[in-house]
Structures are given as structure tokens and as C-alpha cells.
PDB file of C-alpha atoms in Angstrom:
ATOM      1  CA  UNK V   6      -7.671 -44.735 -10.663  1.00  0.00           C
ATOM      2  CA  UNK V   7     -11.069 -43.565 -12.094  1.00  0.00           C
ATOM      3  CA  UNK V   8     -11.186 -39.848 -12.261  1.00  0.00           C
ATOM      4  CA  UNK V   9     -14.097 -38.412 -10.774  1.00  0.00           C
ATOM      5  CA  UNK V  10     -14.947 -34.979 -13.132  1.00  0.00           C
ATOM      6  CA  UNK V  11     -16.108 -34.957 -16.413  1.00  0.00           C
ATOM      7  CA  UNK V  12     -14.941 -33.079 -19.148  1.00  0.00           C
ATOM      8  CA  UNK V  13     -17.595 -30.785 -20.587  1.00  0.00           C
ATOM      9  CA  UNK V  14     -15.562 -28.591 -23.301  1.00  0.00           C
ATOM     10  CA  UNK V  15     -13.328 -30.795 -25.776  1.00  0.00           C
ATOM     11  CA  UNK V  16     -10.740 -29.414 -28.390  1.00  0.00           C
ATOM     12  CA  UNK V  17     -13.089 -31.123 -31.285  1.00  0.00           C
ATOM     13  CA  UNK V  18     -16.402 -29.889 -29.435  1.00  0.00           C
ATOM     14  CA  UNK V  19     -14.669 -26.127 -29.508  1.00  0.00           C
ATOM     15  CA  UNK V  20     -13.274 -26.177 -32.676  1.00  0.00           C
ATOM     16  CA  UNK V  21     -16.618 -27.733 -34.010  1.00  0.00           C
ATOM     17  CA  UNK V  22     -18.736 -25.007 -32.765  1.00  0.00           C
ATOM     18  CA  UNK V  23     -16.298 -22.462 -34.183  1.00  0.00           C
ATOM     19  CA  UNK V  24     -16.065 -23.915 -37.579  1.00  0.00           C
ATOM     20  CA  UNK V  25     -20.109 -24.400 -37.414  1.00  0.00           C
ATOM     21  CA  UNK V  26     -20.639 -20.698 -36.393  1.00  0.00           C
ATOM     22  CA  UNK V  27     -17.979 -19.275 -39.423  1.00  0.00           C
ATOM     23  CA  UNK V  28     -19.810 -21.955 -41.742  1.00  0.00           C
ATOM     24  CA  UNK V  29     -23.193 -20.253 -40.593  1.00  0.00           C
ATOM     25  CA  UNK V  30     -22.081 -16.959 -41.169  1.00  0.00           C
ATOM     26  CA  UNK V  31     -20.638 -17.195 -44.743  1.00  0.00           C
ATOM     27  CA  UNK V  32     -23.956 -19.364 -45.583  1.00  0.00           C
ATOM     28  CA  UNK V  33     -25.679 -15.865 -44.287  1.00  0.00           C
ATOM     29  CA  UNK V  34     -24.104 -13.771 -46.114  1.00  0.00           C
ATOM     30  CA  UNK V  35     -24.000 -15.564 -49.515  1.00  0.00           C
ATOM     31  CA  UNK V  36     -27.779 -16.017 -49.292  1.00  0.00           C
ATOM     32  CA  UNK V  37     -27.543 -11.811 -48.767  1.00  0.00           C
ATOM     33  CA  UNK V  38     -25.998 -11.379 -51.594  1.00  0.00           C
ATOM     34  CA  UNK V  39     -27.879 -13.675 -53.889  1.00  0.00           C
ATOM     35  CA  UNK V  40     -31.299 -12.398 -52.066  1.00  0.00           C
ATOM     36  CA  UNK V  41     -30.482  -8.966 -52.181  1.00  0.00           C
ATOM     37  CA  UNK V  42     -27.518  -7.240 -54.305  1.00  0.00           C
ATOM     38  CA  UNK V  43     -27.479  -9.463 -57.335  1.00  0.00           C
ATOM     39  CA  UNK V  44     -31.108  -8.153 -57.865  1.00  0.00           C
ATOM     40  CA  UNK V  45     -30.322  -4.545 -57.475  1.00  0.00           C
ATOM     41  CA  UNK V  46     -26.980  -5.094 -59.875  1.00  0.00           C
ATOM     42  CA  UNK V  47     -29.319  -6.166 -62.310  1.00  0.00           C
ATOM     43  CA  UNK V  48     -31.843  -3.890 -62.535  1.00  0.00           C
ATOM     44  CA  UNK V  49     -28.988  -1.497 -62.565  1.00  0.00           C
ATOM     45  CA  UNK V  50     -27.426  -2.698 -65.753  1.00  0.00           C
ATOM     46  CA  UNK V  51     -31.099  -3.192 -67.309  1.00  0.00           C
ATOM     47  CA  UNK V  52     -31.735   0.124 -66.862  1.00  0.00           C
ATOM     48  CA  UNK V  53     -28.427   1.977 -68.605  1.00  0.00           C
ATOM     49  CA  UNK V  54     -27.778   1.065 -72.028  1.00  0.00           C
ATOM     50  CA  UNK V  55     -24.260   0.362 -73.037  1.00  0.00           C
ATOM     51  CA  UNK V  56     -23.372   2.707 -75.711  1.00  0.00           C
ATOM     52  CA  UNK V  57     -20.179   2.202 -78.054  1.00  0.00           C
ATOM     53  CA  UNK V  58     -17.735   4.331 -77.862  1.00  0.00           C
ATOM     54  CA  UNK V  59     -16.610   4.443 -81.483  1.00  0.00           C
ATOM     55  CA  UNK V  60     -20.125   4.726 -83.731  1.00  0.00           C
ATOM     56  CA  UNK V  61     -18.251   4.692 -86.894  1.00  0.00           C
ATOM     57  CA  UNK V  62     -16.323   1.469 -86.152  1.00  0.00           C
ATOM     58  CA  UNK V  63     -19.627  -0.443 -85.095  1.00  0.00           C
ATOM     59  CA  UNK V  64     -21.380   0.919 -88.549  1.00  0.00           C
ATOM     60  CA  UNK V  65     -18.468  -0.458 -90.455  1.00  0.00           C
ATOM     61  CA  UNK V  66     -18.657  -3.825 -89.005  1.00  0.00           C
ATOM     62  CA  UNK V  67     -22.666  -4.213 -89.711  1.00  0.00           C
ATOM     63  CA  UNK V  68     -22.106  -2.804 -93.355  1.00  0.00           C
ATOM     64  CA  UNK V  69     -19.450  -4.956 -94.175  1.00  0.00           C
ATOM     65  CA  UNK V  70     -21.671  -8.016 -93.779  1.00  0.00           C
ATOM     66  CA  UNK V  71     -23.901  -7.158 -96.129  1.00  0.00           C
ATOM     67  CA  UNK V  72     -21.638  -5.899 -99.171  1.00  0.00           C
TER      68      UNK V  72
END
């Protein structure tokens, strides 16, 4: 016997359009980040100087080069 209804949702179909939406989503927010916080980390660290902590040590290490 033939049956007479089609099947309009599969497992695969489901889990396809899941996966596809979650895939979607991650792309989305990756292309955030990269768009829009790496820049603004950036300019952050661009605009305060790192500073040594020890002044004396760093002297010491250019001096020693050119005794």
C-alpha cells in the first residue's frame, strides 16, 4: 500500500535548519566582534602607554649594552 500524506518536516530537514540558524548566529556575532570591539580594544591600548614598573631595572638593561 501507497500511503497517501506526505511528510513535510524530516529529522535531517529539522536538524538542518537548527544547525543553519546556530551557524548563522555565531557567523553574526564573530563579524560583531571583529567589526566592532576589536577596534575599540585597540584604540584603547593606543591610547595608554605601558609604563614599567621597575625604572631602574629597564635603565640597567639599556646601559649594559653599551658598556
Amino acid at each position: 500500500m501507497v500511503k497517501s500524506f506526505k511528510k513535510y518536516f524530516s529529522f535531517f530537514g529539522i536538524l538542518n535548519a537548527t544547525t543553519s540558524v546556530k551557524i548563522n548566529s555565531l557567523l553574526n556575532s564573530l563579524n560583531y566582534l571583529i567589526n566592532i570591539d576589536i577596534p575599540k580594544i585597540m584604540k584603547k591600548l593606543h591610547v595608554s602607554q605601558l609604563k614599567p614598573i621597575k625604572l631602574y631595572s629597564t635603565n640597567k638593561c639599556n646601559t649594559q649594552g653599551k658598556n
